[in-house]
């Protein structure tokens, strides 16, 4: 995806120092046990994107709404975060995401060198989006970049040249940004649920549908996985160019990654089947996992059905197959009472018989 990636332009820094009216006060009459995510974002002085990232990173804990209204935030969780020292700037710094230009400034390197670090997997993106030119813009956590800079093991990379071996991998087209994002995104999804079917669906969402069909043979289980499939990371129109680019980022393409995800789906499915089976119409029992219907089984079941089917009812004028006489055999004449003459058998003429075609019919008409 390096061909679709651009560098963000530099933007002036915006001060996040709160003013007396910055921190939204909690209403005195708010006594509910939970609040919606939009209200929690307002009370924590976070934009909606920052709040979603805080939930994914585990900075804000959510609970599942029993009424099916999505995740909510407990009032006690909001009180805990508001009571931390340095609120709200400390919380906002933990979820601050920057682009390539701002990230290069934090590391005090060029944007080209910063991009090489990201492609090598030394720093992992936390989010991405497509701009109006359908180019991929990667975002990174500012806190992780500061930690990368403070680590003495990375000093030679920041101050000197990138080793020759790593440069060869870059020249070969190495770009680990999509894979690192997928790994981080999968961690986000797994932290948000304990349901085994949802965990299996999270891993399956990063695989190609054909890969999922090879692992999950049962169509009802595949449908149940799709029901628990997490929402897409974008809101692009299906089958649009933007949707295809996003799908390519969200689909594993490395053989090692694909094999790891397939193994994770199998393990999660095995656990999910023990917890509860996928729903089926009419109370049909699930087929044992890994037991696929073969062509031999299908032919054997067909023979059993035909053998068990009763013989069809035939009219009196048509004998049953087992009662049919050999070709040329005469039916024995029934006994008649005395004085009753047997009616003469009517022999059809050429006018009565249907017209015969071919040489044999023409000879029979000339020599009746």
PDB file of C-alpha atoms in Angstrom, residues 49-303:
ATOM      1  CA  UNK A  49     -12.576   9.917  17.367  1.00  0.00           C
ATOM      2  CA  UNK A  50     -10.368  10.374  20.421  1.00  0.00           C
ATOM      3  CA  UNK A  51     -12.952   8.662  22.609  1.00  0.00           C
ATOM      4  CA  UNK A  52     -13.185   5.650  20.257  1.00  0.00           C
ATOM      5  CA  UNK A  53      -9.412   5.359  20.280  1.00  0.00           C
ATOM      6  CA  UNK A  54      -9.385   5.609  24.077  1.00  0.00           C
ATOM      7  CA  UNK A  55     -11.844   2.707  24.245  1.00  0.00           C
ATOM      8  CA  UNK A  56      -9.732   0.625  21.843  1.00  0.00           C
ATOM      9  CA  UNK A  57      -6.559   1.314  23.800  1.00  0.00           C
ATOM     10  CA  UNK A  58      -8.245   0.365  27.067  1.00  0.00           C
ATOM     11  CA  UNK A  59      -7.990   3.860  28.553  1.00  0.00           C
ATOM     12  CA  UNK A  60     -11.770   3.984  28.941  1.00  0.00           C
ATOM     13  CA  UNK A  61     -13.578   0.807  29.985  1.00  0.00           C
ATOM     14  CA  UNK A  62     -17.040   0.152  28.602  1.00  0.00           C
ATOM     15  CA  UNK A  63     -19.765  -2.320  29.477  1.00  0.00           C
ATOM     16  CA  UNK A  64     -22.229  -4.117  27.214  1.00  0.00           C
ATOM     17  CA  UNK A  65     -25.768  -2.810  27.312  1.00  0.00           C
ATOM     18  CA  UNK A  66     -28.176  -5.647  28.105  1.00  0.00           C
ATOM     19  CA  UNK A  67     -30.883  -3.880  26.120  1.00  0.00           C
ATOM     20  CA  UNK A  68     -28.936  -4.211  22.884  1.00  0.00           C
ATOM     21  CA  UNK A  69     -28.114  -0.507  22.613  1.00  0.00           C
ATOM     22  CA  UNK A  70     -24.370  -0.980  22.238  1.00  0.00           C
ATOM     23  CA  UNK A  71     -21.586  -0.349  24.722  1.00  0.00           C
ATOM     24  CA  UNK A  72     -22.038   2.185  27.492  1.00  0.00           C
ATOM     25  CA  UNK A  73     -19.766   3.755  30.070  1.00  0.00           C
ATOM     26  CA  UNK A  74     -20.283   3.367  33.774  1.00  0.00           C
ATOM     27  CA  UNK A  75     -20.648   6.518  35.827  1.00  0.00           C
ATOM     28  CA  UNK A  76     -17.926   5.227  38.162  1.00  0.00           C
ATOM     29  CA  UNK A  77     -15.502   4.966  35.213  1.00  0.00           C
ATOM     30  CA  UNK A  78     -16.089   8.590  34.280  1.00  0.00           C
ATOM     31  CA  UNK A  79     -15.592   9.669  37.888  1.00  0.00           C
ATOM     32  CA  UNK A  80     -12.331   7.715  38.054  1.00  0.00           C
ATOM     33  CA  UNK A  81     -10.915   9.363  34.936  1.00  0.00           C
ATOM     34  CA  UNK A  82     -12.018  12.828  35.959  1.00  0.00           C
ATOM     35  CA  UNK A  83     -10.378  12.343  39.326  1.00  0.00           C
ATOM     36  CA  UNK A  84      -6.945  11.506  37.860  1.00  0.00           C
ATOM     37  CA  UNK A  85      -4.160  14.048  38.179  1.00  0.00           C
ATOM     38  CA  UNK A  86      -3.719  16.198  35.085  1.00  0.00           C
ATOM     39  CA  UNK A  87      -7.198  15.612  33.709  1.00  0.00           C
ATOM     40  CA  UNK A  88      -8.030  16.233  30.895  1.00  0.00           C
ATOM     41  CA  UNK A  89      -4.717  16.956  29.127  1.00  0.00           C
ATOM     42  CA  UNK A  90      -3.083  13.738  30.346  1.00  0.00           C
ATOM     43  CA  UNK A  91      -5.934  11.659  28.975  1.00  0.00           C
ATOM     44  CA  UNK A  92      -5.860  13.495  25.659  1.00  0.00           C
ATOM     45  CA  UNK A  93      -2.102  13.010  25.350  1.00  0.00           C
ATOM     46  CA  UNK A  94      -2.513   9.262  25.805  1.00  0.00           C
ATOM     47  CA  UNK A  95      -4.848   9.066  22.817  1.00  0.00           C
ATOM     48  CA  UNK A  96      -3.204  11.698  20.627  1.00  0.00           C
ATOM     49  CA  UNK A  97      -2.550  10.378  17.107  1.00  0.00           C
ATOM     50  CA  UNK A  98      -0.251  12.152  14.664  1.00  0.00           C
ATOM     51  CA  UNK A  99       0.576  11.771  10.997  1.00  0.00           C
ATOM     52  CA  UNK A 100       3.895  11.348   9.253  1.00  0.00           C
ATOM     53  CA  UNK A 101       4.949  14.996   9.358  1.00  0.00           C
ATOM     54  CA  UNK A 102       4.151  15.524  13.042  1.00  0.00           C
ATOM     55  CA  UNK A 103       5.658  12.138  13.888  1.00  0.00           C
ATOM     56  CA  UNK A 104       8.897  13.002  12.115  1.00  0.00           C
ATOM     57  CA  UNK A 105       9.082  16.211  14.112  1.00  0.00           C
ATOM     58  CA  UNK A 106       8.685  14.268  17.361  1.00  0.00           C
ATOM     59  CA  UNK A 107      11.539  11.931  16.406  1.00  0.00           C
ATOM     60  CA  UNK A 108      13.583  14.776  14.913  1.00  0.00           C
ATOM     61  CA  UNK A 109      14.076  12.931  11.618  1.00  0.00           C
ATOM     62  CA  UNK A 110      13.007  13.537   8.051  1.00  0.00           C
ATOM     63  CA  UNK A 111       9.610  12.378   6.838  1.00  0.00           C
ATOM     64  CA  UNK A 112      11.322   9.932   4.456  1.00  0.00           C
ATOM     65  CA  UNK A 113      13.231   8.319   7.305  1.00  0.00           C
ATOM     66  CA  UNK A 114      10.102   8.217   9.450  1.00  0.00           C
ATOM     67  CA  UNK A 115       8.286   6.408   6.631  1.00  0.00           C
ATOM     68  CA  UNK A 116      11.128   3.877   6.421  1.00  0.00           C
ATOM     69  CA  UNK A 117      10.802   3.202  10.158  1.00  0.00           C
ATOM     70  CA  UNK A 118       7.086   2.573   9.711  1.00  0.00           C
ATOM     71  CA  UNK A 119       7.567   0.306   6.686  1.00  0.00           C
ATOM     72  CA  UNK A 120      10.148  -1.736   8.612  1.00  0.00           C
ATOM     73  CA  UNK A 121       7.677  -2.223  11.445  1.00  0.00           C
ATOM     74  CA  UNK A 122       9.747  -0.294  13.994  1.00  0.00           C
ATOM     75  CA  UNK A 123       6.711   1.868  14.736  1.00  0.00           C
ATOM     76  CA  UNK A 124       3.163   0.624  14.256  1.00  0.00           C
ATOM     77  CA  UNK A 125       0.243   2.742  13.059  1.00  0.00           C
ATOM     78  CA  UNK A 126      -2.787   2.955  15.272  1.00  0.00           C
ATOM     79  CA  UNK A 127      -5.297   4.214  12.709  1.00  0.00           C
ATOM     80  CA  UNK A 128      -5.674   5.041   9.044  1.00  0.00           C
ATOM     81  CA  UNK A 129      -8.078   6.840   6.764  1.00  0.00           C
ATOM     82  CA  UNK A 130      -8.428   7.720   3.096  1.00  0.00           C
ATOM     83  CA  UNK A 131      -8.265  11.343   2.034  1.00  0.00           C
ATOM     84  CA  UNK A 132     -10.243  12.832  -0.823  1.00  0.00           C
ATOM     85  CA  UNK A 133      -7.641  11.532  -3.293  1.00  0.00           C
ATOM     86  CA  UNK A 134      -8.148   7.974  -1.957  1.00  0.00           C
ATOM     87  CA  UNK A 135      -4.603   7.936  -0.571  1.00  0.00           C
ATOM     88  CA  UNK A 136      -3.942   6.104   2.702  1.00  0.00           C
ATOM     89  CA  UNK A 137      -3.001   8.350   5.622  1.00  0.00           C
ATOM     90  CA  UNK A 138      -1.470   6.471   8.569  1.00  0.00           C
ATOM     91  CA  UNK A 139      -1.683   7.786  12.134  1.00  0.00           C
ATOM     92  CA  UNK A 140       0.617   6.912  15.030  1.00  0.00           C
ATOM     93  CA  UNK A 141       0.377   7.356  18.788  1.00  0.00           C
ATOM     94  CA  UNK A 142       2.453  10.309  19.890  1.00  0.00           C
ATOM     95  CA  UNK A 143       3.142   8.624  23.228  1.00  0.00           C
ATOM     96  CA  UNK A 144       4.644   5.559  21.500  1.00  0.00           C
ATOM     97  CA  UNK A 145       6.830   7.769  19.316  1.00  0.00           C
ATOM     98  CA  UNK A 146       8.219   9.494  22.398  1.00  0.00           C
ATOM     99  CA  UNK A 147       8.956   6.115  23.935  1.00  0.00           C
ATOM    100  CA  UNK A 148      10.703   5.016  20.721  1.00  0.00           C
ATOM    101  CA  UNK A 149      12.882   8.126  20.818  1.00  0.00           C
ATOM    102  CA  UNK A 150      13.720   7.691  24.518  1.00  0.00           C
ATOM    103  CA  UNK A 151      14.906   4.095  24.036  1.00  0.00           C
ATOM    104  CA  UNK A 152      18.696   4.027  23.785  1.00  0.00           C
ATOM    105  CA  UNK A 153      18.562   0.985  21.491  1.00  0.00           C
ATOM    106  CA  UNK A 154      17.125   3.189  18.749  1.00  0.00           C
ATOM    107  CA  UNK A 155      19.723   5.957  18.987  1.00  0.00           C
ATOM    108  CA  UNK A 156      21.853   4.587  16.145  1.00  0.00           C
ATOM    109  CA  UNK A 157      18.785   4.452  13.895  1.00  0.00           C
ATOM    110  CA  UNK A 158      17.759   8.007  14.691  1.00  0.00           C
ATOM    111  CA  UNK A 159      21.231   9.530  14.405  1.00  0.00           C
ATOM    112  CA  UNK A 160      22.865   7.321  11.782  1.00  0.00           C
ATOM    113  CA  UNK A 161      21.986   5.529   8.568  1.00  0.00           C
ATOM    114  CA  UNK A 162      19.673   2.558   8.344  1.00  0.00           C
ATOM    115  CA  UNK A 163      21.660  -0.718   8.127  1.00  0.00           C
ATOM    116  CA  UNK A 164      22.301  -2.137   4.667  1.00  0.00           C
ATOM    117  CA  UNK A 165      20.256  -5.284   5.313  1.00  0.00           C
ATOM    118  CA  UNK A 166      17.195  -3.239   6.224  1.00  0.00           C
ATOM    119  CA  UNK A 167      17.635  -0.998   3.202  1.00  0.00           C
ATOM    120  CA  UNK A 168      17.615  -4.056   0.939  1.00  0.00           C
ATOM    121  CA  UNK A 169      14.318  -5.160   2.420  1.00  0.00           C
ATOM    122  CA  UNK A 170      12.898  -1.708   1.783  1.00  0.00           C
ATOM    123  CA  UNK A 171      14.124  -1.779  -1.806  1.00  0.00           C
ATOM    124  CA  UNK A 172      12.359  -5.146  -2.235  1.00  0.00           C
ATOM    125  CA  UNK A 173       9.043  -3.452  -1.382  1.00  0.00           C
ATOM    126  CA  UNK A 174       8.677  -4.343   2.296  1.00  0.00           C
ATOM    127  CA  UNK A 175       5.796  -2.500   3.980  1.00  0.00           C
ATOM    128  CA  UNK A 176       4.643  -3.812   7.352  1.00  0.00           C
ATOM    129  CA  UNK A 177       2.235  -0.977   8.112  1.00  0.00           C
ATOM    130  CA  UNK A 178      -0.930  -2.832   7.007  1.00  0.00           C
ATOM    131  CA  UNK A 179       0.080  -6.015   8.840  1.00  0.00           C
ATOM    132  CA  UNK A 180       1.003  -4.153  12.051  1.00  0.00           C
ATOM    133  CA  UNK A 181      -2.285  -2.280  11.932  1.00  0.00           C
ATOM    134  CA  UNK A 182      -4.210  -5.550  11.490  1.00  0.00           C
ATOM    135  CA  UNK A 183      -2.455  -7.086  14.475  1.00  0.00           C
ATOM    136  CA  UNK A 184      -3.221  -4.084  16.647  1.00  0.00           C
ATOM    137  CA  UNK A 185      -6.810  -3.901  15.381  1.00  0.00           C
ATOM    138  CA  UNK A 186      -7.356  -7.584  16.179  1.00  0.00           C
ATOM    139  CA  UNK A 187      -6.130  -6.947  19.706  1.00  0.00           C
ATOM    140  CA  UNK A 188      -8.677  -4.152  20.032  1.00  0.00           C
ATOM    141  CA  UNK A 189     -11.502  -6.443  18.895  1.00  0.00           C
ATOM    142  CA  UNK A 190     -10.524  -9.308  21.198  1.00  0.00           C
ATOM    143  CA  UNK A 191     -10.363  -7.034  24.236  1.00  0.00           C
ATOM    144  CA  UNK A 192     -13.923  -5.870  23.670  1.00  0.00           C
ATOM    145  CA  UNK A 193     -15.601  -9.275  23.951  1.00  0.00           C
ATOM    146  CA  UNK A 194     -15.418 -12.587  25.773  1.00  0.00           C
ATOM    147  CA  UNK A 195     -17.908 -14.408  23.551  1.00  0.00           C
ATOM    148  CA  UNK A 196     -16.118 -17.220  21.667  1.00  0.00           C
ATOM    149  CA  UNK A 197     -18.205 -16.738  18.512  1.00  0.00           C
ATOM    150  CA  UNK A 198     -17.396 -13.016  18.454  1.00  0.00           C
ATOM    151  CA  UNK A 199     -13.700 -13.755  19.005  1.00  0.00           C
ATOM    152  CA  UNK A 200     -13.711 -16.252  16.131  1.00  0.00           C
ATOM    153  CA  UNK A 201     -15.506 -13.716  13.937  1.00  0.00           C
ATOM    154  CA  UNK A 202     -12.889 -11.089  14.804  1.00  0.00           C
ATOM    155  CA  UNK A 203     -10.064 -13.281  13.506  1.00  0.00           C
ATOM    156  CA  UNK A 204     -12.128 -14.374  10.494  1.00  0.00           C
ATOM    157  CA  UNK A 205     -12.814 -10.733   9.558  1.00  0.00           C
ATOM    158  CA  UNK A 206      -9.140 -10.337   8.612  1.00  0.00           C
ATOM    159  CA  UNK A 207      -9.194 -13.324   6.236  1.00  0.00           C
ATOM    160  CA  UNK A 208     -10.398 -13.579   2.687  1.00  0.00           C
ATOM    161  CA  UNK A 209     -13.945 -15.042   2.486  1.00  0.00           C
ATOM    162  CA  UNK A 210     -12.588 -18.030   0.530  1.00  0.00           C
ATOM    163  CA  UNK A 211     -10.193 -18.765   3.387  1.00  0.00           C
ATOM    164  CA  UNK A 212     -13.076 -18.651   5.851  1.00  0.00           C
ATOM    165  CA  UNK A 213     -15.165 -20.979   3.650  1.00  0.00           C
ATOM    166  CA  UNK A 214     -12.335 -23.541   3.655  1.00  0.00           C
ATOM    167  CA  UNK A 215     -12.142 -23.476   7.453  1.00  0.00           C
ATOM    168  CA  UNK A 216     -15.862 -23.287   8.249  1.00  0.00           C
ATOM    169  CA  UNK A 217     -17.607 -25.844   6.038  1.00  0.00           C
ATOM    170  CA  UNK A 218     -20.993 -25.561   7.719  1.00  0.00           C
ATOM    171  CA  UNK A 219     -23.073 -22.787   6.073  1.00  0.00           C
ATOM    172  CA  UNK A 220     -25.034 -22.156   9.294  1.00  0.00           C
ATOM    173  CA  UNK A 221     -21.816 -21.598  11.228  1.00  0.00           C
ATOM    174  CA  UNK A 222     -20.556 -19.218   8.552  1.00  0.00           C
ATOM    175  CA  UNK A 223     -23.796 -17.268   8.764  1.00  0.00           C
ATOM    176  CA  UNK A 224     -23.488 -17.154  12.558  1.00  0.00           C
ATOM    177  CA  UNK A 225     -19.927 -15.861  12.239  1.00  0.00           C
ATOM    178  CA  UNK A 226     -21.086 -13.142   9.854  1.00  0.00           C
ATOM    179  CA  UNK A 227     -23.705 -12.119  12.402  1.00  0.00           C
ATOM    180  CA  UNK A 228     -20.915 -11.497  14.939  1.00  0.00           C
ATOM    181  CA  UNK A 229     -18.591  -9.915  12.384  1.00  0.00           C
ATOM    182  CA  UNK A 230     -17.233  -6.573  13.684  1.00  0.00           C
ATOM    183  CA  UNK A 231     -18.071  -3.364  11.911  1.00  0.00           C
ATOM    184  CA  UNK A 232     -15.797  -2.143   9.162  1.00  0.00           C
ATOM    185  CA  UNK A 233     -13.197   0.498   9.930  1.00  0.00           C
ATOM    186  CA  UNK A 234     -14.650   2.789   7.280  1.00  0.00           C
ATOM    187  CA  UNK A 235     -18.014   3.974   6.030  1.00  0.00           C
ATOM    188  CA  UNK A 236     -17.238   3.774   2.316  1.00  0.00           C
ATOM    189  CA  UNK A 237     -19.854   2.708  -0.207  1.00  0.00           C
ATOM    190  CA  UNK A 238     -19.604  -1.028  -0.940  1.00  0.00           C
ATOM    191  CA  UNK A 239     -17.697  -1.930  -4.139  1.00  0.00           C
ATOM    192  CA  UNK A 240     -16.373   1.627  -4.414  1.00  0.00           C
ATOM    193  CA  UNK A 241     -12.639   2.262  -5.004  1.00  0.00           C
ATOM    194  CA  UNK A 242     -12.287   3.478  -1.412  1.00  0.00           C
ATOM    195  CA  UNK A 243     -13.974   0.315  -0.120  1.00  0.00           C
ATOM    196  CA  UNK A 244     -11.629  -1.882  -2.171  1.00  0.00           C
ATOM    197  CA  UNK A 245      -8.553  -0.086  -0.832  1.00  0.00           C
ATOM    198  CA  UNK A 246      -9.823  -0.444   2.727  1.00  0.00           C
ATOM    199  CA  UNK A 247     -10.611  -4.119   2.162  1.00  0.00           C
ATOM    200  CA  UNK A 248      -7.080  -4.742   0.894  1.00  0.00           C
ATOM    201  CA  UNK A 249      -5.670  -3.233   4.104  1.00  0.00           C
ATOM    202  CA  UNK A 250      -8.037  -5.225   6.299  1.00  0.00           C
ATOM    203  CA  UNK A 251      -7.331  -8.563   4.566  1.00  0.00           C
ATOM    204  CA  UNK A 252      -4.237 -10.570   5.468  1.00  0.00           C
ATOM    205  CA  UNK A 253      -1.893 -11.237   2.550  1.00  0.00           C
ATOM    206  CA  UNK A 254       1.273 -12.570   4.184  1.00  0.00           C
ATOM    207  CA  UNK A 255       1.448 -16.417   4.253  1.00  0.00           C
ATOM    208  CA  UNK A 256       2.628 -16.516   7.874  1.00  0.00           C
ATOM    209  CA  UNK A 257      -0.111 -14.135   8.963  1.00  0.00           C
ATOM    210  CA  UNK A 258      -2.773 -16.082   7.072  1.00  0.00           C
ATOM    211  CA  UNK A 259      -1.700 -19.372   8.626  1.00  0.00           C
ATOM    212  CA  UNK A 260      -1.707 -17.847  12.106  1.00  0.00           C
ATOM    213  CA  UNK A 261      -5.199 -16.399  11.621  1.00  0.00           C
ATOM    214  CA  UNK A 262      -6.537 -19.704  10.253  1.00  0.00           C
ATOM    215  CA  UNK A 263      -5.215 -21.546  13.296  1.00  0.00           C
ATOM    216  CA  UNK A 264      -6.751 -18.934  15.593  1.00  0.00           C
ATOM    217  CA  UNK A 265     -10.149 -19.256  13.885  1.00  0.00           C
ATOM    218  CA  UNK A 266     -10.066 -23.057  14.227  1.00  0.00           C
ATOM    219  CA  UNK A 267      -9.206 -22.838  17.922  1.00  0.00           C
ATOM    220  CA  UNK A 268     -11.862 -20.208  18.615  1.00  0.00           C
ATOM    221  CA  UNK A 269     -14.467 -22.221  16.700  1.00  0.00           C
ATOM    222  CA  UNK A 270     -13.692 -25.362  18.678  1.00  0.00           C
ATOM    223  CA  UNK A 271     -14.265 -23.439  21.897  1.00  0.00           C
ATOM    224  CA  UNK A 272     -17.393 -21.764  20.530  1.00  0.00           C
ATOM    225  CA  UNK A 273     -18.992 -25.088  19.562  1.00  0.00           C
ATOM    226  CA  UNK A 274     -18.568 -26.378  23.106  1.00  0.00           C
ATOM    227  CA  UNK A 275     -20.262 -23.279  24.513  1.00  0.00           C
ATOM    228  CA  UNK A 276     -23.234 -23.219  22.127  1.00  0.00           C
ATOM    229  CA  UNK A 277     -23.989 -24.480  18.652  1.00  0.00           C
ATOM    230  CA  UNK A 278     -24.891 -22.228  15.762  1.00  0.00           C
ATOM    231  CA  UNK A 279     -28.685 -21.875  15.381  1.00  0.00           C
ATOM    232  CA  UNK A 280     -30.302 -23.978  12.675  1.00  0.00           C
ATOM    233  CA  UNK A 281     -33.812 -23.998  11.193  1.00  0.00           C
ATOM    234  CA  UNK A 282     -36.148 -26.726  12.346  1.00  0.00           C
ATOM    235  CA  UNK A 283     -33.907 -27.967  15.147  1.00  0.00           C
ATOM    236  CA  UNK A 284     -31.530 -29.675  12.719  1.00  0.00           C
ATOM    237  CA  UNK A 285     -28.568 -31.241  14.463  1.00  0.00           C
ATOM    238  CA  UNK A 286     -25.147 -29.930  13.441  1.00  0.00           C
ATOM    239  CA  UNK A 287     -22.854 -32.158  11.439  1.00  0.00           C
ATOM    240  CA  UNK A 288     -19.717 -33.145  13.377  1.00  0.00           C
ATOM    241  CA  UNK A 289     -16.914 -30.651  12.666  1.00  0.00           C
ATOM    242  CA  UNK A 290     -14.639 -31.764   9.881  1.00  0.00           C
ATOM    243  CA  UNK A 291     -17.168 -34.345   8.632  1.00  0.00           C
ATOM    244  CA  UNK A 292     -17.877 -33.284   5.082  1.00  0.00           C
ATOM    245  CA  UNK A 293     -20.470 -35.006   2.890  1.00  0.00           C
ATOM    246  CA  UNK A 294     -18.654 -37.049   0.247  1.00  0.00           C
ATOM    247  CA  UNK A 295     -19.929 -38.219  -3.130  1.00  0.00           C
ATOM    248  CA  UNK A 296     -19.964 -41.837  -1.884  1.00  0.00           C
ATOM    249  CA  UNK A 297     -22.173 -40.862   1.075  1.00  0.00           C
ATOM    250  CA  UNK A 298     -24.540 -39.032  -1.239  1.00  0.00           C
ATOM    251  CA  UNK A 299     -24.900 -42.022  -3.608  1.00  0.00           C
ATOM    252  CA  UNK A 300     -25.352 -44.398  -0.675  1.00  0.00           C
ATOM    253  CA  UNK A 301     -28.093 -42.236   0.836  1.00  0.00           C
ATOM    254  CA  UNK A 302     -29.808 -42.049  -2.577  1.00  0.00           C
ATOM    255  CA  UNK A 303     -29.837 -45.852  -2.882  1.00  0.00           C
TER     256      UNK A 303
END
